[in-house]
Coordinates of C-alpha atoms in Angstrom, one line a residue:
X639 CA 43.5 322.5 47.1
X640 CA 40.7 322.0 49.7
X641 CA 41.4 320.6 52.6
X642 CA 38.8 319.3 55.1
X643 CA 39.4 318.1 58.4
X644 CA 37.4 314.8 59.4
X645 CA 39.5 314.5 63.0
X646 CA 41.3 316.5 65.0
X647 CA 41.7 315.4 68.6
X648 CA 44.8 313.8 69.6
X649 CA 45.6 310.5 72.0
X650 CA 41.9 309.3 72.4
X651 CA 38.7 310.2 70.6
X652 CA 37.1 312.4 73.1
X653 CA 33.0 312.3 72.2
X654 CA 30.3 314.7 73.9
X655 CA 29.5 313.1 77.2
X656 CA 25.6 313.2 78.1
X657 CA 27.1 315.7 80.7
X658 CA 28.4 318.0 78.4
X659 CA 25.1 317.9 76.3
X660 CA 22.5 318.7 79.2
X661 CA 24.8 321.6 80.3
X662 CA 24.9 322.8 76.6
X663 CA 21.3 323.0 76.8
X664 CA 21.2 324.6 80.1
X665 CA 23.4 327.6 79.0
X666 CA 21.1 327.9 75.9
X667 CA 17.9 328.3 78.1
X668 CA 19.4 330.3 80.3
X669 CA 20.7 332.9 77.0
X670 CA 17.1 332.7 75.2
X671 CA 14.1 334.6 75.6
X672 CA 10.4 335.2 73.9
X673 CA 11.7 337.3 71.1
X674 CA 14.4 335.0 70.1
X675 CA 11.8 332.8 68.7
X676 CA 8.8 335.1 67.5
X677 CA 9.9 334.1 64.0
X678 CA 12.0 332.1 61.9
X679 CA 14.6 334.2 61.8
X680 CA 14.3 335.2 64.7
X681 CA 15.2 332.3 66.3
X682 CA 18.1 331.8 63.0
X683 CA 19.7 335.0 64.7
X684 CA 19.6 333.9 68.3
X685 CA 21.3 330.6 67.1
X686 CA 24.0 332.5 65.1
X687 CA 24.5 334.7 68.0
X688 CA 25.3 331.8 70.8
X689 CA 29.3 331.3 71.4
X690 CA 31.1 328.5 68.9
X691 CA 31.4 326.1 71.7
X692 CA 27.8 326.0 72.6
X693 CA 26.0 325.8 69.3
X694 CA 28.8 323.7 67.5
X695 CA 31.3 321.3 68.4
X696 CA 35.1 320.4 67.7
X697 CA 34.3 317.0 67.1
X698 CA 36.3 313.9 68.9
X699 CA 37.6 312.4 66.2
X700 CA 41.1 311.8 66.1
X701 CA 43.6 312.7 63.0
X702 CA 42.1 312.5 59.8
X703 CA 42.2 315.7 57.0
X704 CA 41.1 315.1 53.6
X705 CA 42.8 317.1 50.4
X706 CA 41.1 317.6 47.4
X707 CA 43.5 318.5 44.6
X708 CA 42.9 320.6 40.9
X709 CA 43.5 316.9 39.2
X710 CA 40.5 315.5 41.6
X711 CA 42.9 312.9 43.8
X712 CA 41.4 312.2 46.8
X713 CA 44.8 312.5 49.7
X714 CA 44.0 311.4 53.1
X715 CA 46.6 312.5 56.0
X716 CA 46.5 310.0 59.0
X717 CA 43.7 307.3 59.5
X718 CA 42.6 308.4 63.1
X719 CA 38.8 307.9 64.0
X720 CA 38.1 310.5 61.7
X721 CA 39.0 308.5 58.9
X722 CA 35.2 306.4 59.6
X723 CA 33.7 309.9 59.1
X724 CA 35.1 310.1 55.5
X725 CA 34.6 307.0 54.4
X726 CA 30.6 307.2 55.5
X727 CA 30.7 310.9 53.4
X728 CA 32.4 309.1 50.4
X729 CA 29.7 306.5 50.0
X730 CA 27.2 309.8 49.7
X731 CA 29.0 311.6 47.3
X732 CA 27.5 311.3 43.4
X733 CA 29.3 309.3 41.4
X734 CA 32.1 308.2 44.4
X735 CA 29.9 304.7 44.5
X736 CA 29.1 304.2 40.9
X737 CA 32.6 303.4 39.4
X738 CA 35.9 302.4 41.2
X739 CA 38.0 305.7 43.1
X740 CA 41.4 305.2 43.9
X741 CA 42.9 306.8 47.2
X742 CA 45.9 307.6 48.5
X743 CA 46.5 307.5 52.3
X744 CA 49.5 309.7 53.9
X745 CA 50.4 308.2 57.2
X746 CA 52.6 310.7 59.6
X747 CA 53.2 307.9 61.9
X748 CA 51.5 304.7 63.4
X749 CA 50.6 306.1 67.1
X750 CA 46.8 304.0 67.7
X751 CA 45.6 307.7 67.3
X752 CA 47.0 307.9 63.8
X753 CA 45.6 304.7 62.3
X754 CA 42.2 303.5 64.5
X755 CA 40.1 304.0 61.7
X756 CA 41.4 302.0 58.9
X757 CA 39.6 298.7 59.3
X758 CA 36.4 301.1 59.3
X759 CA 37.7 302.5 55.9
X760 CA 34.4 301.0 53.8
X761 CA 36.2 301.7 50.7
X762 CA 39.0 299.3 51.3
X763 CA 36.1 296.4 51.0
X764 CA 35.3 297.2 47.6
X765 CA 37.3 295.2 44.5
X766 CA 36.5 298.7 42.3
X767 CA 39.1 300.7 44.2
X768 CA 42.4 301.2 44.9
X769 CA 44.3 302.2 47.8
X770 CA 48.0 303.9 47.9
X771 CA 49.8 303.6 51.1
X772 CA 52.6 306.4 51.3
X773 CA 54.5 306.2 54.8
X774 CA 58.4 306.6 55.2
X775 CA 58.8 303.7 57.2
X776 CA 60.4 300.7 56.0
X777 CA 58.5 298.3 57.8
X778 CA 54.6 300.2 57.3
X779 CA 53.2 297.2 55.4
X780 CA 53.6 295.0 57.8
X781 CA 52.7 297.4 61.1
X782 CA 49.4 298.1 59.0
X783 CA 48.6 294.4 58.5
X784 CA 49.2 293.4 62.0
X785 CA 47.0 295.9 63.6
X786 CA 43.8 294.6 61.5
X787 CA 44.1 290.9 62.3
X788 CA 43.2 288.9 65.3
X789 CA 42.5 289.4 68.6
X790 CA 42.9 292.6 67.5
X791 CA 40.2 292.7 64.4
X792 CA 38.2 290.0 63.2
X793 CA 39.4 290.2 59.8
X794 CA 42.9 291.0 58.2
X795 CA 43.8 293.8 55.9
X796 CA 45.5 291.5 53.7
X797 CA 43.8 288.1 53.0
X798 CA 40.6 286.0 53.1
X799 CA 37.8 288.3 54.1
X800 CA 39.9 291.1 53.8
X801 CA 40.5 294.4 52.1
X802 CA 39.0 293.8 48.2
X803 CA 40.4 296.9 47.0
X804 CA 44.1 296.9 44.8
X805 CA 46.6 297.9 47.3
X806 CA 49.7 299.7 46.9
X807 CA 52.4 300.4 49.7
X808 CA 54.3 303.5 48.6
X809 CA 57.7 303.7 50.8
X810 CA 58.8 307.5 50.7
X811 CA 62.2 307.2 50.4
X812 CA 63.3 308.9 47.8
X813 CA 67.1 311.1 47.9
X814 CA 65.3 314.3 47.0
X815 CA 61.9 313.5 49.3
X816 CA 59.9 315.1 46.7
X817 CA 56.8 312.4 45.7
X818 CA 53.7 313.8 42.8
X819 CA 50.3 312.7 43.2
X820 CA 48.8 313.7 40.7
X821 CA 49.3 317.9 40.9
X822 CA 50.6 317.9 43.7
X823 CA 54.2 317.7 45.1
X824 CA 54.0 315.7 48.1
X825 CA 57.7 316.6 50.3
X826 CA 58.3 315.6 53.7
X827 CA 60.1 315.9 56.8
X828 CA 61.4 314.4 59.5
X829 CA 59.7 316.1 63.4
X830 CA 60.4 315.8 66.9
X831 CA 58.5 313.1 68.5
X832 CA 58.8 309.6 70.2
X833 CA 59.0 306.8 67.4
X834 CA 59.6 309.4 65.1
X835 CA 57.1 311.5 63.2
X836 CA 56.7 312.7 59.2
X837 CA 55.3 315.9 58.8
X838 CA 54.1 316.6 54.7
X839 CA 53.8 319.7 52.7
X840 CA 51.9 319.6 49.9
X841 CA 52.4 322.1 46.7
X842 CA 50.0 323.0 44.2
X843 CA 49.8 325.7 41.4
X844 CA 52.5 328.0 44.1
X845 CA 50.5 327.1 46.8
X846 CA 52.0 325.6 50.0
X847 CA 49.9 323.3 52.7
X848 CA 52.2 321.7 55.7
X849 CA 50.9 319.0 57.9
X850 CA 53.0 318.7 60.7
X851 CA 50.6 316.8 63.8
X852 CA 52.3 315.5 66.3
X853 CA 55.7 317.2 67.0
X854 CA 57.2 319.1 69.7
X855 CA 59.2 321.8 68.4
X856 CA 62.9 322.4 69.4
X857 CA 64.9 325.7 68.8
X858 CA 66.4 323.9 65.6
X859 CA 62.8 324.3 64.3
X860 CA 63.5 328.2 64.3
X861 CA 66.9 328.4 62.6
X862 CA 66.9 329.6 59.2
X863 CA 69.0 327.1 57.3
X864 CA 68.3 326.0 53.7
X865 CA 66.3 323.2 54.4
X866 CA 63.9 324.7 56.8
X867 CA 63.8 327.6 54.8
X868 CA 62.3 325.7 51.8
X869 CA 60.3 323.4 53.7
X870 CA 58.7 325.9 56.4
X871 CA 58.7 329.5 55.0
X872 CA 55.8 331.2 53.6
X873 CA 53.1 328.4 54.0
X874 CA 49.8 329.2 52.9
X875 CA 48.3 326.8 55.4
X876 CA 50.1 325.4 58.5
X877 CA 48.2 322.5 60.2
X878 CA 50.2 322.3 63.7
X879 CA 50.1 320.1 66.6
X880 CA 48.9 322.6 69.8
X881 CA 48.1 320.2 71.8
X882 CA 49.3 322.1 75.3
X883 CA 49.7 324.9 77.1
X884 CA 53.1 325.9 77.8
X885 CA 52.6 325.1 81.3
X886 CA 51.8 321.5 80.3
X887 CA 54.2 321.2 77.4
X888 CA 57.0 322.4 80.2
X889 CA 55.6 319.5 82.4
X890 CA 55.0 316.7 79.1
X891 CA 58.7 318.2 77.7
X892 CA 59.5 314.5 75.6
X893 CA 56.0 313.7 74.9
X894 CA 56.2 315.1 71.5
X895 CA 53.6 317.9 71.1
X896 CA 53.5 321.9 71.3
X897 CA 51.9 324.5 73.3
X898 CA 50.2 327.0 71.2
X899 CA 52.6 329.8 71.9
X900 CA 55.3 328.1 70.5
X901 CA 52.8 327.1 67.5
X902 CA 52.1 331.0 66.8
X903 CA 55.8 331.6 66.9
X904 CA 56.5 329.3 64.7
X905 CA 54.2 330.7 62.0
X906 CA 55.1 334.0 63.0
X907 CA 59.1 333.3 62.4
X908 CA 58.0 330.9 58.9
X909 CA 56.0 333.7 57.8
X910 CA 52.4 331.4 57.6
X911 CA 49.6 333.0 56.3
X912 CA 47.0 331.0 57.9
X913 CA 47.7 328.9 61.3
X914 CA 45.3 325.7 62.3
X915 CA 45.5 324.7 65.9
X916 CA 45.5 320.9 65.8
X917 CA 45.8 317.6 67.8
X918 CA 43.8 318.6 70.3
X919 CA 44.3 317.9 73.8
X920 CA 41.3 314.8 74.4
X921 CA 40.5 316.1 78.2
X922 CA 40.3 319.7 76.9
X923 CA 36.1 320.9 76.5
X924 CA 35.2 322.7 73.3
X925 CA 35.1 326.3 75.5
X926 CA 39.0 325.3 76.6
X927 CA 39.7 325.1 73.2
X928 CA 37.9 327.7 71.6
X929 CA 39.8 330.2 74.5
X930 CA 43.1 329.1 73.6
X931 CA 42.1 330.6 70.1
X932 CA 41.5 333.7 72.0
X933 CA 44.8 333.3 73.7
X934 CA 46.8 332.7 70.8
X935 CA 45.5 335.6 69.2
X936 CA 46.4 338.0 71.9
X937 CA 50.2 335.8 72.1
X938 CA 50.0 337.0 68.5
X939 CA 49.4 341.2 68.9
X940 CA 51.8 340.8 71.8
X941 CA 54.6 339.3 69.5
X942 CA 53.4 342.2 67.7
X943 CA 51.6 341.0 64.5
X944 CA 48.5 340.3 63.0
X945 CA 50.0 338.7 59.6
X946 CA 49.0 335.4 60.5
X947 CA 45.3 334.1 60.6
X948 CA 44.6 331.6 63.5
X949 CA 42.1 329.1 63.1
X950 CA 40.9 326.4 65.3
X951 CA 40.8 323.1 63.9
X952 CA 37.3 321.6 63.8
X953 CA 35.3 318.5 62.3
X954 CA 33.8 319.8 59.0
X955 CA 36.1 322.6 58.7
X956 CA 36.7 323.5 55.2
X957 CA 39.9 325.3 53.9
X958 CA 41.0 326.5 50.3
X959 CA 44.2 327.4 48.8

């Protein structure tokens, strides 16, 4: 599977401010000097040498992660802001255009952050393709319709001058939560969080990917009962809300997110190969975030192990199991 990660920010998209540009290029100037651009690669080395959060961004998208599977399905978890991003990148793709592509979008829950970018999804205005809804709310057809239709849109999902596309409204509720697109075994579970929350792991050829955005973990997270067991242990790829600190996640306890820490020691106790940081916190600045990698790293040696690989969750990040 590749997964690819078109959002990431949680709450509110959280753009570059002109602010936040002009001091970007202030602490470049004040890093570069006459060698640094004798030569072509010259200046190629200075670039790769400046810190992530100066030449780069996070991206202020909210939640949107794209998975490719071996059979070619196109999955989309969450239609945050992100979800415009993709759908601009599908329309560039060779042979995406050309004939009708059917996809199938995973909804964790309907928080505004969560589903934003839908009436933006191009691909939903085309009679070639096909849309899949999957969502394990009872009622998700209609929350998606009335959130695309006036005053809040000017055109509805469903009806005149509406989404084209064949749609499809997938409730997952199934005895044994287990769901195939495709290759892959889509399961899911129930989180922590206000209104409720779905995380999904999806399986592939022995390989295990868990989306779980938007969840603030409770100590019946940690036990090792069959269920978690199965769902949880020895993940390939965890995608994890980290939205706080534990500071702030003491202070937001009942908002429904995690502090990073608690993320590590989740992985940690789950065996995860791989952690992703995710659901960003929308007032925190690419250097905040980028140093609670650091932070979590060190949490990591302190709980004393380096098993798990800790990656930040960034627009354009690509992944592979």
């Amino acid at each position: 599977m590749r997964i690819h990660f078109w959002g990431v920010r949680g709450s509110i998209p959280a753009p570059l401010s002109p602010m936040q540009v002009q001091n970007r290029i202030a602490a470049v100037v004040q890093r570069i000097s006459a060698k640094d651009v004798v030569s072509a690669d010259s200046r190629e080395r200075f670039l790769a040498s400046l810190p992530q959060w100066i030449f780069g961004t996070i991206g202020g998208n909210t939640s949107c992660v794209e998975v490719e599977n071996s059979s070619g399905d196109c999955i989309i978890l969450d239609a945050g802001s992100g979800l415009r991003e993709l759908s601009v990148n599908l329309r560039q793709r060779p042979g995406f255009t050309a004939t009708g592509r059917t996809y199938h979008l995973v909804f964790s829950h309907f928080h505004w952050d969560h589903l934003q970018g839908l009436p933006f999804f191009s691909q939903g205005f085309d009679p070639r393709n096909k849309i899949v809804f999957y969502s394990t709310n009872p009622d998700f057809r209609a929350i998606l319709n009335a959130q695309m239709r006036e005053p809040y849109f000017p055109v509805p999902m469903e009806g005149p001058g509406g989404f084209r596309a064949q749609l499809e409204f997938v409730h997952l509720d199934s005895g044994d939560h287990v769901f195939s697109i495709g290759n892959t075994k889509l399961i899911w579970k129930e989180m922590n969080h206000p209104g409720g929350c779905t995380a999904y792991m999806l399986t592939e050829g022995g390989k295990k990917v868990i989306y779980a955005t938007d969840t603030e973990l409770t100590r019946e997270d940690f036990i090792k009962n069959p269920g978690n067991e199965e769902f949880y242990s020895g993940a390939d790829i965890l995608i994890m809300d980290s939205q706080y600190t534990m500071g702030e996640a003491i202070e937001k306890t009942g908002w429904g997110h995690s502090a990073f820490s608690l993320s590590v020691d989740f992985a940690l106790t789950w065996g995860v190969k791989t952690l992703v940081l995710f659901h960003h916190e929308p007032t925190y600045s690419d250097q905040k975030i980028w140093s609670l990698r650091q932070s979590a790293e060190w949490y990591r040696e302190y709980a004393g192990s380096r098993v798990v690989d800790i990656q930040i969750a960034r627009e354009g990040l690509d992944l592979y199991t």
